[in-house]
C-alpha cells in the first residue's frame, strides 16, 4: 500500500490533467496522492472533485521556489502539504507569482525573438492553459518548432542560467514561504534535499536545522534520486531532530517521462504510514485551524 506526496499536473509543468493523474494513481494502486504544482493550486479543486468517487485520497499541496543563497545549480524548494487551497492570502501570493511568471515568459520569448527565433505567443499560451508559465512550456514550443531536438537541449542551449534566453524568476524568501504555508493550515517540508547541492552530510544537516529554525516542519526523505543510504540518513536525521517525514516521485507526466507516478525512477516506495503519521500530526497540532494555528 503506497502513496505519492509530490506530483505535478498541467497547471504547472506536468503534462497530466488532474483527472488523468487520478486515473493513473488508481492504475498504480496508490491510496494517497498530494498535488504539489509549482507556485500554483489550480489543480486541487478539480482533483478533489474527481477523486470523490475514487479510492484515491488527494492531499492539497504546493511547491514553492525559495530565494535562497546557494552555490551553482543548487536550489531550494519547499513543499506545503495539507494546505487550504482556498485560503485567500495564499491565492493572492500565488497570483502575484503567476503574474511575475507571465511577465518573465514574455521576456524570455522576447530574448528568443532577438536571437531571430520566432516563438508565437499563441503556441505558448495553448500549452500553459490556465496554469502558470515556466521554462518547460517554452522548451516544448522550441522542440515543436524544431529549434532544438529535445527538452534538454532547450535548457542547455537557451534556458539555463547564463544562457541567452534565461530570465530569473521571482521567488519567496524562506520565512515568508513557511509562514504562508502555516497560515494556509499546512505543513512545510524541504523538497528533494539533494538539490541543496551539499556533497556531504554534515553541512546539509546544518542547513536543514537552519531551515527548521525558520519554521520548516519536515523533509522529503523518500525521493528517487536519493540512494538507499542517503534515504536512511535523512530518515534518522528527521527522527533525531524532531522533523516530519514525507516522500514522493515528483511526477511530471510526459514532461519527465523517466519518472513514474508512485514509483519514481522505479526504485521508490513511499509507505502508507508516512501519510498516517503526517495526517495524525496535522490533526493533533491544529494546523487545520488557522484561527488557532496561526
Ligand atoms: P522554471 O520554474 O520556469 O524556472 O522551470 C523550472 C523547471 O524546468 C524545473 O522544475 C524542471 O522541470 C525544468 N528543468 C530545469 N532544468 C532542466 C533541464 N536541464 N532539462 C529539462 N528540464 C529542466
Ligand atoms: Fe517541475
Ligand atoms: Fe522541486
Ligand atoms: Zn516538484
PDB file of C-alpha atoms and ligand atoms in Angstrom, residues 13 38 101 104 133-136 151-152 155 160 169 252 256, ligand 1:
ATOM      1  CA  UNK A  13       4.956  21.971 -15.621  1.00  0.00           C
ATOM      2  CA  UNK A  38       4.961  24.882  -8.662  1.00  0.00           C
ATOM      3  CA  UNK A 101       5.996  34.261 -14.312  1.00  0.00           C
ATOM      4  CA  UNK A 104       9.089  36.539 -17.308  1.00  0.00           C
ATOM      5  CA  UNK A 133       4.058  29.507 -17.307  1.00  0.00           C
ATOM      6  CA  UNK A 134       7.543  28.082 -16.828  1.00  0.00           C
ATOM      7  CA  UNK A 135      10.645  27.321 -18.830  1.00  0.00           C
ATOM      8  CA  UNK A 136       9.421  23.789 -19.683  1.00  0.00           C
ATOM      9  CA  UNK A 151      13.757  19.490 -23.991  1.00  0.00           C
ATOM     10  CA  UNK A 152      17.178  19.023 -22.501  1.00  0.00           C
ATOM     11  CA  UNK A 155      17.793  24.169 -21.438  1.00  0.00           C
ATOM     12  CA  UNK A 160      19.585  27.510 -18.214  1.00  0.00           C
ATOM     13  CA  UNK A 169      12.099  34.129 -11.697  1.00  0.00           C
ATOM     14  CA  UNK A 252       5.601  15.390 -14.227  1.00  0.00           C
ATOM     15  CA  UNK A 256       9.769  13.925 -17.290  1.00  0.00           C
TER      16      UNK A 256
HETATM   17  P1  LIG B   1      11.011  27.405 -14.030  1.00  0.00           P
HETATM   18  O1  LIG B   1      10.208  27.181 -12.787  1.00  0.00           O
HETATM   19  O2  LIG B   1      10.220  28.084 -15.093  1.00  0.00           O
HETATM   20  O3  LIG B   1      12.340  28.043 -13.775  1.00  0.00           O
HETATM   21  O4  LIG B   1      11.329  25.950 -14.618  1.00  0.00           O
HETATM   22  C1  LIG B   1      11.943  25.009 -13.786  1.00  0.00           C
HETATM   23  C2  LIG B   1      11.631  23.629 -14.311  1.00  0.00           C
HETATM   24  O5  LIG B   1      12.366  23.413 -15.507  1.00  0.00           O
HETATM   25  C3  LIG B   1      12.090  22.527 -13.383  1.00  0.00           C
HETATM   26  O6  LIG B   1      11.081  22.208 -12.454  1.00  0.00           O
HETATM   27  C4  LIG B   1      12.297  21.389 -14.330  1.00  0.00           C
HETATM   28  O7  LIG B   1      11.055  20.724 -14.533  1.00  0.00           O
HETATM   29  C5  LIG B   1      12.674  22.033 -15.644  1.00  0.00           C
HETATM   30  N1  LIG B   1      14.113  21.924 -15.948  1.00  0.00           N
HETATM   31  C6  LIG B   1      15.140  22.575 -15.358  1.00  0.00           C
HETATM   32  N2  LIG B   1      16.325  22.237 -15.932  1.00  0.00           N
HETATM   33  C7  LIG B   1      16.014  21.335 -16.917  1.00  0.00           C
HETATM   34  C8  LIG B   1      16.788  20.586 -17.871  1.00  0.00           C
HETATM   35  N3  LIG B   1      18.126  20.711 -17.955  1.00  0.00           N
HETATM   36  N4  LIG B   1      16.132  19.755 -18.706  1.00  0.00           N
HETATM   37  C9  LIG B   1      14.777  19.618 -18.658  1.00  0.00           C
HETATM   38  N5  LIG B   1      14.006  20.279 -17.775  1.00  0.00           N
HETATM   39  C10 LIG B   1      14.599  21.134 -16.914  1.00  0.00           C
END
